[in-house]
PDB file of C-alpha atoms in Angstrom:
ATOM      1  CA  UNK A 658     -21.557   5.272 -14.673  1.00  0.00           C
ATOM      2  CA  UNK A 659     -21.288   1.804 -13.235  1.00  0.00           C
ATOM      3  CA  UNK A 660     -19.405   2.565 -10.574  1.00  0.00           C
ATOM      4  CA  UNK A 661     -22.028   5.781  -9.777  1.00  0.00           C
ATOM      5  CA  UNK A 662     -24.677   2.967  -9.728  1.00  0.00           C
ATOM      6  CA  UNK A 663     -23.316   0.000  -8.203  1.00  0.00           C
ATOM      7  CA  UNK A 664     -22.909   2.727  -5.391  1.00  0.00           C
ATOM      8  CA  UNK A 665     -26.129   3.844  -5.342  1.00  0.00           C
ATOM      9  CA  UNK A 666     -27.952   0.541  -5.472  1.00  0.00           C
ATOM     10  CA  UNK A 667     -25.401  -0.621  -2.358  1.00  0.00           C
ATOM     11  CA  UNK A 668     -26.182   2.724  -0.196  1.00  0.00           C
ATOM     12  CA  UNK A 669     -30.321   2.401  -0.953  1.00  0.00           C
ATOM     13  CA  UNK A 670     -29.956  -1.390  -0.281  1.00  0.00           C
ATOM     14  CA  UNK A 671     -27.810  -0.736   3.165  1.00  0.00           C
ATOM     15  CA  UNK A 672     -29.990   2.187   3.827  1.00  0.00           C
ATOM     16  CA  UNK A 673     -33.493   0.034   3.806  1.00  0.00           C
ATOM     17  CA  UNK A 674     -31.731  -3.082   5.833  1.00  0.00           C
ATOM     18  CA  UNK A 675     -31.033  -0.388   8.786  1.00  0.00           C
ATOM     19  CA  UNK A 676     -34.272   0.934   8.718  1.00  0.00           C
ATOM     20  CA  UNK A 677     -35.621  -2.421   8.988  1.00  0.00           C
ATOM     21  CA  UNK A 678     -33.453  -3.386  11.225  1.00  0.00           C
ATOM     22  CA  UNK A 679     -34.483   0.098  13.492  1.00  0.00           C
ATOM     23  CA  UNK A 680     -37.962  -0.849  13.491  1.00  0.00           C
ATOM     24  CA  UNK A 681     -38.038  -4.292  14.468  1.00  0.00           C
ATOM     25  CA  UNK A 682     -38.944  -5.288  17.878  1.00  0.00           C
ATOM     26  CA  UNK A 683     -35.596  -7.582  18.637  1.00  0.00           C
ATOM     27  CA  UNK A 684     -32.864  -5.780  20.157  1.00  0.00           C
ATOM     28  CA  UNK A 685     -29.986  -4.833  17.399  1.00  0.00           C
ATOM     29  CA  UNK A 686     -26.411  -5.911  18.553  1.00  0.00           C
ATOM     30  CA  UNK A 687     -24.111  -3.607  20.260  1.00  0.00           C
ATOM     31  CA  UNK A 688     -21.899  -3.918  16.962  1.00  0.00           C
ATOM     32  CA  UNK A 689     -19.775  -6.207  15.021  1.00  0.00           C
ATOM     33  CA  UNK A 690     -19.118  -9.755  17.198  1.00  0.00           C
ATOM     34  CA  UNK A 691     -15.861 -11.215  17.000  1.00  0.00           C
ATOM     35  CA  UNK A 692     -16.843 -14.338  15.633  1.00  0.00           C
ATOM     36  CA  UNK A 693     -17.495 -12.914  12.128  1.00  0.00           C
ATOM     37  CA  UNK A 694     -16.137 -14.823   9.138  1.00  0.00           C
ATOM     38  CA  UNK A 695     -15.051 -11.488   8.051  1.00  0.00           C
ATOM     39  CA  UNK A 696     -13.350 -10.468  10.986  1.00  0.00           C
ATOM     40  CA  UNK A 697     -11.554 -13.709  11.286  1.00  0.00           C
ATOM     41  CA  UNK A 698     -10.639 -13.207   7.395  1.00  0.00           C
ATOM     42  CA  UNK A 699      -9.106 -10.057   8.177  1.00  0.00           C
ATOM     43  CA  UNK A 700      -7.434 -10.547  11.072  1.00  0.00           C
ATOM     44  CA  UNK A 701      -5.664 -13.168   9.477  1.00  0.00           C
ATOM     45  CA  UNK A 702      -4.680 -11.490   6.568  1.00  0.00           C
ATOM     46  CA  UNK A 703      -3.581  -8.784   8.575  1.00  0.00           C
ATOM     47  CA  UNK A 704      -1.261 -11.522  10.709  1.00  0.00           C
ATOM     48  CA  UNK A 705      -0.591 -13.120   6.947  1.00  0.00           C
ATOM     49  CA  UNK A 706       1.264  -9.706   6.070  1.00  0.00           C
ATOM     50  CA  UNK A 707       2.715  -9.116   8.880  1.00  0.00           C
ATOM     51  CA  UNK A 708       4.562 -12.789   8.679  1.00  0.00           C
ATOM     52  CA  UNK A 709       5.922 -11.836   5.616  1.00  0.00           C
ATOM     53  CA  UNK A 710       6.812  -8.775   6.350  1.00  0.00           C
ATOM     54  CA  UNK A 711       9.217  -9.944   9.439  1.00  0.00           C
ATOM     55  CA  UNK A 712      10.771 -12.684   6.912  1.00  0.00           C
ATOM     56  CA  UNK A 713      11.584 -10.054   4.399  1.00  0.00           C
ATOM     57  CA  UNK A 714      13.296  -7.482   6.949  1.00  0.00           C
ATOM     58  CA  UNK A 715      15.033 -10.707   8.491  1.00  0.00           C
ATOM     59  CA  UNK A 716      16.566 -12.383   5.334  1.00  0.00           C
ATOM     60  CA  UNK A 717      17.794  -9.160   4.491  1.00  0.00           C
ATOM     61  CA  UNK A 718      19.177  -8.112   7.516  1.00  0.00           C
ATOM     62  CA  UNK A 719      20.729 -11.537   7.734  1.00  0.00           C
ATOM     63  CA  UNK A 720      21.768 -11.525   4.195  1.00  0.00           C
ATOM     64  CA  UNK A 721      23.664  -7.991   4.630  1.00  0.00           C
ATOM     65  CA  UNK A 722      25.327  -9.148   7.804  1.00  0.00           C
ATOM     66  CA  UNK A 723      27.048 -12.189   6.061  1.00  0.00           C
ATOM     67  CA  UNK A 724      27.837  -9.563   2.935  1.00  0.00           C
ATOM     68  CA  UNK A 725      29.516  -7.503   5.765  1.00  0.00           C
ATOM     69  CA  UNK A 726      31.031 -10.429   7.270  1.00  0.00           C
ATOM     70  CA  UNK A 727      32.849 -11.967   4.136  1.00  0.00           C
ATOM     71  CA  UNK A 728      34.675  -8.296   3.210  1.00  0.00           C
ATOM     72  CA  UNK A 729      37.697  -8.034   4.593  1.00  0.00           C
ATOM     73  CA  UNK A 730      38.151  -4.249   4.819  1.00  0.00           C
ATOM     74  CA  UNK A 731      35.633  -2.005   6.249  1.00  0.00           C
ATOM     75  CA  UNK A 732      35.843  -0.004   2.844  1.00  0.00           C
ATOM     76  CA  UNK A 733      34.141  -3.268   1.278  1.00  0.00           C
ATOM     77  CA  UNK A 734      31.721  -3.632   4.337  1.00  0.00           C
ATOM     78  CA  UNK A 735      30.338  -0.012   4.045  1.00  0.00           C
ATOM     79  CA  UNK A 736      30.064  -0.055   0.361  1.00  0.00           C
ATOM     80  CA  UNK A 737      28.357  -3.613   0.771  1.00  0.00           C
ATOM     81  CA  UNK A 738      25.772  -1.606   3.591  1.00  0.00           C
ATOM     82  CA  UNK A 739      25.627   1.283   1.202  1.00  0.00           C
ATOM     83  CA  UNK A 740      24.684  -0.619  -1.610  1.00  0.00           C
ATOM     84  CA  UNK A 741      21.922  -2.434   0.495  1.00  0.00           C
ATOM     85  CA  UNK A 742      19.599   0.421   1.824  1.00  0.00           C
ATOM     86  CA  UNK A 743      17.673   1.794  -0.780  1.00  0.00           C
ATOM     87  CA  UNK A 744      18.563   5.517  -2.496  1.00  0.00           C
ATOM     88  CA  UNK A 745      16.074   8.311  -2.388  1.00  0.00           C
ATOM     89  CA  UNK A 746      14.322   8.360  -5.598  1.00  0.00           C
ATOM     90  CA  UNK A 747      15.892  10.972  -7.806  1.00  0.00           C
ATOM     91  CA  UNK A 748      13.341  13.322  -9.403  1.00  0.00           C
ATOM     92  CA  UNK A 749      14.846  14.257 -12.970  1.00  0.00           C
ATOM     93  CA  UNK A 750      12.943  17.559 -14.362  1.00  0.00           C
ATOM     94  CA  UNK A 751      12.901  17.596 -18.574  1.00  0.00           C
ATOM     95  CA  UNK A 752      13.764  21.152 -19.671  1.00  0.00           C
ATOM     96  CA  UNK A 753      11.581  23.593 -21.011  1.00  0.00           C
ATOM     97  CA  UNK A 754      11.940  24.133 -24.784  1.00  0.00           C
ATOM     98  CA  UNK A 755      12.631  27.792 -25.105  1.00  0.00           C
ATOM     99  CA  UNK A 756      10.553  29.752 -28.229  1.00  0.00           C
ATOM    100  CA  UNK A 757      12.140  32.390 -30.264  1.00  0.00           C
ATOM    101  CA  UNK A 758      11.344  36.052 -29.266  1.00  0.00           C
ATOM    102  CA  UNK A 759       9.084  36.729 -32.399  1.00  0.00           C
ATOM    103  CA  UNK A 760       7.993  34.383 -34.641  1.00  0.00           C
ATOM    104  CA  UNK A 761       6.668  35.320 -37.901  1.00  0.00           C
ATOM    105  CA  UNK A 762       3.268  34.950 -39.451  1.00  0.00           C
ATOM    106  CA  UNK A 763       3.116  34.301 -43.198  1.00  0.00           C
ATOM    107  CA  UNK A 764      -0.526  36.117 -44.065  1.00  0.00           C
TER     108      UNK A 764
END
């Protein structure tokens, strides 16, 4: 319900600001600038993420390599590489309780 009419209220509100915006006499912009705070907000989240996302894969890359480094068969180094990549989730499936063939009613 709040959710149906926050919606609402944002679509009528957004709706009335471009017809407004139609009929006035100034011309509209071709579209978003790149100067908007939001813009700039995004793009540096987005650059944010993707900073930490290159740290991650690098520490752990780096981290496996000196695993693999210290072992001094390569039985040790693939187990150590093995144990490093993530396993594909397993799916586990609960078994259906079975009912009896006839089941009696007490009337």
């Amino acid at each position: 319900m709040l959710t149906k009419r926050t919606f609402l209220l944002i679509f009528t509100g957004l709706l009335t600001g471009y017809a407004a915006t139609a009929q006035s006499a100034t011309p509209a912009t071709a579209g978003p600038q790149p100067t908007d705070v939001l813009s700039w907000l995004a793009w540096g989240l987005a650059a944010v993420v993707l900073l930490f996302g290159m740290m991650t894969a690098s520490s752990l890359a780096s981290a496996v390599a000196y695993s693999v480094q210290e072992k001094d068969t390569p039985e040790e180094a693939t187990r150590v590489v093995s144990e490093a990549t993530p396993a594909a989730p397993t799916v586990s499936v609960a078994p259906t309780p079975t009912l009896p063939a006839e089941q009696k009613v007490a009337a």
